[in-house]
Structures are given as C-alpha cells and as structure tokens.
Short mmCIF file of C-alpha atoms in Angstrom, two decimals:
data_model
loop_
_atom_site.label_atom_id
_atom_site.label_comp_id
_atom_site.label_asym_id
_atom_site.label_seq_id
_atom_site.Cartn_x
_atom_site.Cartn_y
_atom_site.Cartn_z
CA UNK P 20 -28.92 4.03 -20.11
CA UNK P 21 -31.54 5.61 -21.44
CA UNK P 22 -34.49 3.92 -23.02
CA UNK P 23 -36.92 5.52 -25.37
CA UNK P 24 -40.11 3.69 -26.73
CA UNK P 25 -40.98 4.04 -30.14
CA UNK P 26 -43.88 1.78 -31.90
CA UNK P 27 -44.98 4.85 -34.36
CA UNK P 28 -42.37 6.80 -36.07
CA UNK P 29 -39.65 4.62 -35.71
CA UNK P 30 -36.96 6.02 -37.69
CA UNK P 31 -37.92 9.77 -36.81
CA UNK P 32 -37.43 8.79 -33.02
CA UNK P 33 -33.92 7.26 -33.76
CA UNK P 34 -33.49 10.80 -36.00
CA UNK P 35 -34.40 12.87 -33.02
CA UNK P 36 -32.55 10.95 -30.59
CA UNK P 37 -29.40 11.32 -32.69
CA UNK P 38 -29.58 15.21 -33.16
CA UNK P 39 -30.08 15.53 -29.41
CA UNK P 40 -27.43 13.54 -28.17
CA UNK P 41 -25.05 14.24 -31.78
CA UNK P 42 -24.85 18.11 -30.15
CA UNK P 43 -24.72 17.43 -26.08
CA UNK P 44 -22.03 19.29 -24.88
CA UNK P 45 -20.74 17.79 -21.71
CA UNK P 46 -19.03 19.61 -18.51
CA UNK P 47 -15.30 18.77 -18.58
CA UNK P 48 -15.28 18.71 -14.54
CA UNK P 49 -18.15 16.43 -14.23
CA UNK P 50 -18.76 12.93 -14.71
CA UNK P 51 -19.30 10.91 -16.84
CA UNK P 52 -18.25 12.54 -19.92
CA UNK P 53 -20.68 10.46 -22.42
CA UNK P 54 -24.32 9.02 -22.84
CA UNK P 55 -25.97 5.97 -23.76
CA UNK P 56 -29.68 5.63 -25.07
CA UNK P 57 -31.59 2.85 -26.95
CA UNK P 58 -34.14 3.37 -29.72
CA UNK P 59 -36.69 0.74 -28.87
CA UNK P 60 -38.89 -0.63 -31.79
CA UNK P 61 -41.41 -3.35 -32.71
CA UNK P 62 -38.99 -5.23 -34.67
CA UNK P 63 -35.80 -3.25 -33.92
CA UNK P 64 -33.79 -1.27 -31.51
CA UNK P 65 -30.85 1.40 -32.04
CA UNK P 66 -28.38 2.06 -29.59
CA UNK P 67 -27.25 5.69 -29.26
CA UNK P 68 -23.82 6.52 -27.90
CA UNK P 69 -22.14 10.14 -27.22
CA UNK P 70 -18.66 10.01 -26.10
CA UNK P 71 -16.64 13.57 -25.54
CA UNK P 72 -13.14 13.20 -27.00
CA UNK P 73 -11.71 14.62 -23.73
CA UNK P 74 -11.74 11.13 -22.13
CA UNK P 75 -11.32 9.00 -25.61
CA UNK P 76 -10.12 9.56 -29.32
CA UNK P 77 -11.37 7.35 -31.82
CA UNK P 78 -9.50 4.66 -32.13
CA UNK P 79 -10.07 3.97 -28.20
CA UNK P 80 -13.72 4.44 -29.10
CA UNK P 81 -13.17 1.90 -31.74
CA UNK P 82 -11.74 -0.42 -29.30
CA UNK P 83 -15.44 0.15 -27.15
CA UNK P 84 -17.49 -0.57 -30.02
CA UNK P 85 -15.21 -3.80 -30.44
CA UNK P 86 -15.59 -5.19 -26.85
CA UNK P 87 -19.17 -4.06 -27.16
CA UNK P 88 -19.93 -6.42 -29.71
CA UNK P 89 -18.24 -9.05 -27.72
CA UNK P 90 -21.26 -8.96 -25.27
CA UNK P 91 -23.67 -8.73 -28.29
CA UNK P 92 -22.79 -11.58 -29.45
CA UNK P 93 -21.94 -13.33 -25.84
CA UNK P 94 -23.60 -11.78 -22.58
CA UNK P 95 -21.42 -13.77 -20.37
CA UNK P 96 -18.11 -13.57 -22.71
CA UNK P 97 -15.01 -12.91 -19.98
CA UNK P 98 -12.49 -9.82 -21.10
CA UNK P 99 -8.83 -10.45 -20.64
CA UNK P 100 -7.59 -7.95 -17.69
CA UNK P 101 -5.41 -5.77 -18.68
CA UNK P 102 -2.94 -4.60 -15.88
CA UNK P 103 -2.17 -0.86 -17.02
CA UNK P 104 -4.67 2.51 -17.06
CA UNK P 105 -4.43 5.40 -18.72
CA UNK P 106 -3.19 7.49 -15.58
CA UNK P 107 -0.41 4.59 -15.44
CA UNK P 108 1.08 5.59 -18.94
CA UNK P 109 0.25 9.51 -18.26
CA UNK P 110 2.68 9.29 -15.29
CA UNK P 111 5.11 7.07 -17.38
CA UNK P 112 5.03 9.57 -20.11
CA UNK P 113 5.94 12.39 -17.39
CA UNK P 114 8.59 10.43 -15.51
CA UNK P 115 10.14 9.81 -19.08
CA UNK P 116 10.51 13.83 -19.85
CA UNK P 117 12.18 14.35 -16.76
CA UNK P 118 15.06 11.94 -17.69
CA UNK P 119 18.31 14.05 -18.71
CA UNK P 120 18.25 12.96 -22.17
CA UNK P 121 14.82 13.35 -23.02
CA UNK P 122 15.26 16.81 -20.93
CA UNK P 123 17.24 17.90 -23.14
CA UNK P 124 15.75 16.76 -25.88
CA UNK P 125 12.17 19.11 -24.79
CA UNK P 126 14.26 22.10 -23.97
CA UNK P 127 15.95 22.06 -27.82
CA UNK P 128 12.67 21.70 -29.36
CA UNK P 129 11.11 24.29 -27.06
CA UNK P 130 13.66 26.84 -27.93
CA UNK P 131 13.05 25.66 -31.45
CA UNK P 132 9.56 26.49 -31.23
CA UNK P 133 9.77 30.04 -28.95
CA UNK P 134 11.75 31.29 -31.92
CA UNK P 135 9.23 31.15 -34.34
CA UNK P 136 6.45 32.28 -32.13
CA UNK P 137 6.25 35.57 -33.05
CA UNK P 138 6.34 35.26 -36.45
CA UNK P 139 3.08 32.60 -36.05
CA UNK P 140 0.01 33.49 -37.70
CA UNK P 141 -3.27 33.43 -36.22
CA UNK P 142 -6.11 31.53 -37.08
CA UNK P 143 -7.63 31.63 -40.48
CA UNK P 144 -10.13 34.50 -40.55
CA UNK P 145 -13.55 32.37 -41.90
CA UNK P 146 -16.68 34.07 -43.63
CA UNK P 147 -19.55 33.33 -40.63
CA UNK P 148 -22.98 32.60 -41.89
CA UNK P 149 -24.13 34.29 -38.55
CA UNK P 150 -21.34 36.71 -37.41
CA UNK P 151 -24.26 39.31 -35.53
CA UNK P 152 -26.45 37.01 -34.41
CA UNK P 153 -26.32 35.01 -31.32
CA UNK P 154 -27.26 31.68 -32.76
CA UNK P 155 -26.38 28.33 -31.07
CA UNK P 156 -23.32 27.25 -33.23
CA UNK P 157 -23.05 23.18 -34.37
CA UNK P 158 -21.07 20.92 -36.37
CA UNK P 159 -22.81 19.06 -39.40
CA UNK P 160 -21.28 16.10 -41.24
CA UNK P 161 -20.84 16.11 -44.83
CA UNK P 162 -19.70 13.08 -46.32
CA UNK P 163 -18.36 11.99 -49.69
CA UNK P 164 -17.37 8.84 -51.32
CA UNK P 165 -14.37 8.64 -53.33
CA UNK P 166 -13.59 5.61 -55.10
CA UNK P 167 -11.25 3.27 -55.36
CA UNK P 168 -10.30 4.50 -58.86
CA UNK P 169 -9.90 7.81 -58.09
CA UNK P 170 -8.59 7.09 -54.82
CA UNK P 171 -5.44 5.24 -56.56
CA UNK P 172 -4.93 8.06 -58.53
CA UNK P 173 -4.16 10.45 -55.86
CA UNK P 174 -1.85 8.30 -54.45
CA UNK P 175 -0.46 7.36 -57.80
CA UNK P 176 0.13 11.21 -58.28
CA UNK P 177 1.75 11.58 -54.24
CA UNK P 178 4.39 8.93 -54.90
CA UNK P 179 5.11 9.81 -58.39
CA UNK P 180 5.84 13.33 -57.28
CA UNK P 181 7.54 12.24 -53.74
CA UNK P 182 4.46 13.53 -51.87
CA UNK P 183 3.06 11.00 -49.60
CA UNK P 184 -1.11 10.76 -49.57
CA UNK P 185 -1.41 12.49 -46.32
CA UNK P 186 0.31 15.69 -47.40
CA UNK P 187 -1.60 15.79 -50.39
CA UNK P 188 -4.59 15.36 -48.60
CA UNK P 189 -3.13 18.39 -46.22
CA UNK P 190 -2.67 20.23 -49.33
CA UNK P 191 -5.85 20.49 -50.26
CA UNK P 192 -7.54 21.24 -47.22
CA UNK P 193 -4.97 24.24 -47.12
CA UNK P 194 -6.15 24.97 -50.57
CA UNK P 195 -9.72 25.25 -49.67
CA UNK P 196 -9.04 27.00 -46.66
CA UNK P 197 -6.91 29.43 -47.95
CA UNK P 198 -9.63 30.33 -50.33
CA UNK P 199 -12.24 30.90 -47.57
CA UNK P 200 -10.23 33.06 -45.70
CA UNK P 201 -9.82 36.54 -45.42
CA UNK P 202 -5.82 36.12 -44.59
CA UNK P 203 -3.28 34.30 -46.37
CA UNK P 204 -1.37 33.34 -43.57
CA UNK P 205 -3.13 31.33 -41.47
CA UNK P 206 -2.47 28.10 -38.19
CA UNK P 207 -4.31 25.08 -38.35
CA UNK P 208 -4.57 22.15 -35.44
CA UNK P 209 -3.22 18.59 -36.80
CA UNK P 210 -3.78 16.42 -34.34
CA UNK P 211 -1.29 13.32 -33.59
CA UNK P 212 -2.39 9.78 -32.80
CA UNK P 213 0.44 8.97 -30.36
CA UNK P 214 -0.14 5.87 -28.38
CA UNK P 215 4.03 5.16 -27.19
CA UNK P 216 4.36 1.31 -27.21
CA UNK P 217 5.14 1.53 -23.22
CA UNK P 218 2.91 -1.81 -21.96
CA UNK P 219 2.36 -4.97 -23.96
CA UNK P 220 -1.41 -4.17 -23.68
CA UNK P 221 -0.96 -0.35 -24.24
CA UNK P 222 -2.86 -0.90 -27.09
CA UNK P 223 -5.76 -1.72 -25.29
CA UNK P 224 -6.21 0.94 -23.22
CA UNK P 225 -9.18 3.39 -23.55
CA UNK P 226 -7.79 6.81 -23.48
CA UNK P 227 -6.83 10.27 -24.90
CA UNK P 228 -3.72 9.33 -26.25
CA UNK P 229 -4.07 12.20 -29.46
CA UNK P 230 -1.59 15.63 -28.90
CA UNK P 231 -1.54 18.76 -31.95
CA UNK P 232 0.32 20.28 -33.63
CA UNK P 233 0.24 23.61 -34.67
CA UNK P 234 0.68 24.25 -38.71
CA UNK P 235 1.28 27.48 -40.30
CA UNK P 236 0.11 27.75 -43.84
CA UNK P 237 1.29 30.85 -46.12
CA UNK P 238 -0.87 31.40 -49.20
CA UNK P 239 0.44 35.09 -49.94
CA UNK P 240 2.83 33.75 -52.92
CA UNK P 241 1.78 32.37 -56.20
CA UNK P 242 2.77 28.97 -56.43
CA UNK P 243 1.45 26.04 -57.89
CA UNK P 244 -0.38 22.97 -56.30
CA UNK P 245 2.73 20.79 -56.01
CA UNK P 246 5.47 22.85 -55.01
CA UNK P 247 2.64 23.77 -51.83
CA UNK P 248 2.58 20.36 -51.05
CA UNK P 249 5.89 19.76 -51.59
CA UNK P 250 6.13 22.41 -48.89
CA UNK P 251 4.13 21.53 -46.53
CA UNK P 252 5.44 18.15 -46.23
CA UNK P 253 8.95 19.26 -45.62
CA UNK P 254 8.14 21.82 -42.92
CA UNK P 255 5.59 18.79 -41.25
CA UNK P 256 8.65 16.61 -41.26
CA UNK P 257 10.25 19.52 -39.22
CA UNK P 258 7.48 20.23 -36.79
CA UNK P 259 7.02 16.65 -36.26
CA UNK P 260 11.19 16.39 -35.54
CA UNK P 261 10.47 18.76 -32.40
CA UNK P 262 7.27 17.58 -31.18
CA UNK P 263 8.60 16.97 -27.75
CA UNK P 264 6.54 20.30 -27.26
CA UNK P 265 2.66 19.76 -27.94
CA UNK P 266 0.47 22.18 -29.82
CA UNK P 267 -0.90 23.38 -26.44
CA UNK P 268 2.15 24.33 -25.16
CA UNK P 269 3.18 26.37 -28.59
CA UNK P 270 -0.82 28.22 -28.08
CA UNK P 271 0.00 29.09 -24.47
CA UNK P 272 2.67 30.98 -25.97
CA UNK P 273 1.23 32.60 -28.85
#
C-alpha cells in the first residue's frame, strides 16, 4: 500500500492520486493486477483502489469493498472460509462442456453462429478527436442523474409496449451510436454477468465471472424508435439462446 502525505492541498492530492491510478494500465502476465494507496490528511484520509477487470468484474469488486468494510468497522472481525476458488468453478465450467449433452448443445450453437459470420459487421466506424496524432488515449466518466420520475416512465413505456427496460436502454445506445458512426451496420460487445449457481458459496467468490456477446445493429432502414427496440430484443433473446459460444470465440472467427 501506498501512502501519500498530504497536510496542504488536501483534496488536490486525493485529485491527483485518482487520475494517476484512474488510468494505470497493468501487464496482464504480471502480478498483481491492481493498486492500493491512501490519501493521508490532518483530519482525513482517502483510500485509493485500482483493480483491472481481468482478475474481477464489479460485482466481485463489490463483494471487496463489502468485506473491506468489515475490517473498518472490526480489525479483528473473522471471515467465514469459503471452500471453492475461482480456478475450482473454471475447471467445473470446462468439465461441464465436455459432457455429451452440453457437447452437443456448444456444437449447435457454434454452427449457429459460423453461419452468420460472414454476414457480421464490423465495428462502428467513430469520428476520433485525434485520428493523426499520437496522443495517449483515456476513458473519462460522464455521469447523469435521472430521476425517479422519469425513470418510471421509461419503464412505464418498456412494459406498455412489451419492451423490457434493458432493451430500451440498448435501444438507445444503438440510437446514439448509430448517429456517430460513419456505417450503419455496426457490432457492439454486451457483456454477460454469468456467475452459474455451481457451489453454495459461489456467490462469494472474487472472480471474472462476465463473458460477451457480440450484437449486430443495422441502422440502414428507416424505422421508428420502437419497432428498433422491438428488434433488438427479439434477436438478443436469440443470441442469448446460443450463448454456449462466447463473444470471443464468435471474434476469433470474424
């Protein structure tokens, strides 16, 4: 851990600390794949933490911050063991594909897949803000608030027109990228949050446990809004059906 004095310029400490540690970018084939730093103050102290999704999505990292404030609160506070890793439900996951049925099962969806391969747009061509210049590319996040009124109403509007919230929500990032880029047909990267109940304590384990999909979007007809979304949650439902292949697997091939 590192620790990082600051009596002057408190908050412009914890600022600079974040932006350094907000962009780290972390070798995949060395250990460990995170950081931890403290903010230390007169009156205060922040701790900093940098995890790389590679080793934990964010509900494990949720289940961190949890246990974390275990020990805030109690230093000597004793963690139930938990008598399963993640390499224990990787394997699991693995022997499970190679039973017949499930076998079976990843070969139909494969085939299912390879057949619309080459038919499977790329991804959407963006506008770059720096496309000749060499610049050091990194994320920034914008936030907004919507509230609960609103918030109702869109889900008011997905059930009244057999949408559910998610696909309208997938609607309209389609919407906004389609309107950015400089094709119509375009693939974006859903990613899944699938944890398989395989251990009584599964759901404890700090792990990777996301996989993607691939989605192809096709703006090049005139249709409204709805019948989009409408769309797009049908064909979902059908990618989702054969997701015995991963998102990975359909990129290899593409």
């Amino acid at each position: 851990v590192e620790l990082t004095e600051a009596d002057e310029g408190f908050e412009n400490e914890v600022q600079a600390q974040r932006r350094a540690m907000s962009h780290k970018v972390y070798d995949g084939a060395s250990w460990p794949l995170f950081g931890v730093s403290i903010t230390q103050g007169k009156e205060q102290s922040v701790l900093h933490i940098s995890f790389d999704l590679l080793v934990a999505d964010y509900v494990s990292f949720g289940l961190l911050l949890d246990e974390l404030a275990i020990f805030y609160d109690n230093a000597d506070a004793v963690l139930e063991p938990i008598d399963v890793s993640f390499r224990d439900y990787i394997f699991t996951i693995g022997e499970i594909k190679e039973k017949a049925n499930n076998k079976e099962r990843y070969e139909a969806d494969r085939k299912w897949w390879l057949e619309r391969v080459s038919n499977f747009p790329l991804m959407p061509e963006l506008p770059l803000a720096f496309a000749e210049r060499g610049d050091k590319r990194e994320f920034k996040r914008c936030n907004i608030n919507i509230d609960t009124s609103d918030w109702n109403s869109i889900k008011r509007y997905s059930i009244d027109n057999s949408i559910t919230a998610s696909t309208a929500l997938l609607a309209v990032y389609c919407e906004v990228i389609a309107k950015w880029s400089r094709t119509e047909r375009f693939t974006i990267a859903l990613p899944l949050f699938d944890r398989q109940p395989l251990h009584a304590k599964i759901n404890q384990v700090v792990g990777d446990f996301t996989s993607l999909t691939l989605f192809a979007v096709d703006h090049s007809e005139n249709q409204t809004f709805l019948h989009r979304a409408r769309e797009y949650q049908n064909q979902l439902w059908s990618d989702l059906d054969h997701r015995a292949v991963s998102g990975v697997e359909v990129g290899r091939e593409i």
